[in-house]
GROMACS .gro file of C-alpha atoms in nm:
model
   88
    1MET     CA    1   2.540   3.598   1.528
    2PRO     CA    2   2.461   3.233   1.616
    3PRO     CA    3   2.690   3.049   1.861
    4VAL     CA    4   2.995   2.882   1.706
    5ILE     CA    5   3.143   2.553   1.835
    6PHE     CA    6   3.481   2.440   1.696
    7GLY     CA    7   3.439   2.663   1.394
    8MET     CA    8   3.088   2.533   1.308
    9GLN     CA    9   2.753   2.695   1.362
   10ILE     CA   10   2.494   2.506   1.569
   11LYS     CA   11   2.259   2.469   1.271
   12HIS     CA   12   2.528   2.269   1.087
   13ILE     CA   13   2.581   2.043   1.388
   14VAL     CA   14   2.206   1.985   1.413
   15ASP     CA   15   2.199   1.888   1.044
   16ILE     CA   16   2.481   1.638   1.096
   17VAL     CA   17   2.317   1.478   1.401
   18TYR     CA   18   1.979   1.460   1.224
   19SER     CA   19   2.133   1.293   0.917
   20LYS     CA   20   2.310   1.037   1.138
   21ILE     CA   21   1.989   0.948   1.323
   22TYR     CA   22   1.740   0.948   1.035
   23GLY     CA   23   1.969   0.900   0.736
   24LYS     CA   24   1.977   1.101   0.421
   25PRO     CA   25   1.662   1.112   0.211
   26LYS     CA   26   1.686   0.894  -0.097
   27ILE     CA   27   1.582   1.049  -0.423
   28ARG     CA   28   1.414   0.806  -0.655
   29LYS     CA   29   1.390   0.876  -1.023
   30ILE     CA   30   1.083   0.749  -1.203
   31ASP     CA   31   1.111   0.658  -1.568
   32ALA     CA   32   0.830   0.708  -1.816
   33LYS     CA   33   0.798   0.328  -1.834
   34GLU     CA   34   0.743   0.304  -1.459
   35GLU     CA   35   0.472   0.570  -1.476
   36LYS     CA   36   0.288   0.368  -1.739
   37LYS     CA   37   0.322   0.052  -1.529
   38ALA     CA   38   0.156   0.215  -1.232
   39VAL     CA   39  -0.176   0.037  -1.194
   40LYS     CA   40  -0.484   0.187  -1.039
   41LYS     CA   41  -0.650   0.008  -0.750
   42ILE     CA   42  -0.995  -0.135  -0.815
   43PHE     CA   43  -1.253  -0.115  -0.537
   44ILE     CA   44  -1.473  -0.426  -0.527
   45SER     CA   45  -1.805  -0.376  -0.353
   46ASP     CA   46  -1.992  -0.634  -0.150
   47TYR     CA   47  -2.244  -0.685  -0.431
   48GLU     CA   48  -1.972  -0.741  -0.691
   49ILE     CA   49  -1.790  -0.993  -0.474
   50ARG     CA   50  -2.102  -1.198  -0.412
   51LYS     CA   51  -2.223  -1.193  -0.775
   52LYS     CA   52  -1.905  -1.185  -0.983
   53TYR     CA   53  -1.609  -1.320  -0.784
   54TYR     CA   54  -1.757  -1.570  -0.537
   55ASP     CA   55  -1.763  -1.945  -0.614
   56LYS     CA   56  -2.025  -2.112  -0.395
   57ASN     CA   57  -1.901  -2.467  -0.458
   58SER     CA   58  -1.543  -2.418  -0.345
   59LYS     CA   59  -1.612  -2.125  -0.108
   60THR     CA   60  -1.342  -1.913  -0.271
   61ILE     CA   61  -1.318  -1.564  -0.410
   62THR     CA   62  -1.078  -1.500  -0.698
   63ILE     CA   63  -0.981  -1.134  -0.733
   64PRO     CA   64  -0.718  -0.937  -0.932
   65PRO     CA   65  -0.400  -0.834  -0.745
   66ASN     CA   66  -0.472  -0.460  -0.773
   67SER     CA   67  -0.809  -0.473  -0.598
   68ILE     CA   68  -0.940  -0.336  -0.271
   69ILE     CA   69  -1.212  -0.537  -0.099
   70SER     CA   70  -1.484  -0.345   0.083
   71PRO     CA   71  -1.479  -0.369   0.464
   72LEU     CA   72  -1.835  -0.502   0.465
   73SER     CA   73  -1.722  -0.788   0.241
   74MET     CA   74  -1.425  -0.862   0.465
   75ASP     CA   75  -1.659  -0.914   0.759
   76TRP     CA   76  -1.871  -1.154   0.554
   77ILE     CA   77  -1.561  -1.337   0.423
   78ASP     CA   78  -1.425  -1.384   0.776
   79TYR     CA   79  -1.759  -1.500   0.910
   80GLU     CA   80  -1.810  -1.758   0.634
   81ASN     CA   81  -1.441  -1.873   0.631
   82ILE     CA   82  -1.406  -1.801   0.261
   83LYS     CA   83  -1.064  -1.833   0.100
   84ILE     CA   84  -0.938  -1.539  -0.109
   85ILE     CA   85  -0.734  -1.622  -0.419
   86ILE     CA   86  -0.541  -1.342  -0.588
   87LYS     CA   87  -0.489  -1.404  -0.960
   88GLU     CA   88  -0.399  -1.199  -1.263
   0.00000   0.00000   0.00000
């Protein structure tokens, strides 16, 4: 039998201390509408950025908000001081 302190087992005391430190887990319900709203991320390659999204005159790149820019492109963007504009 596990040790008992003030009428409680140690495992119950551990649960109480853990919940005080870390808080109780929050359960989030997802509606069907929210599932439909979930948008996939779009990976934009270096080639696509240079050919499709880059404006040479203003030195800007206009990308959609749900996009991921390739790390190779990020190096080039930082080196050339190109401004990134996020638009729908």
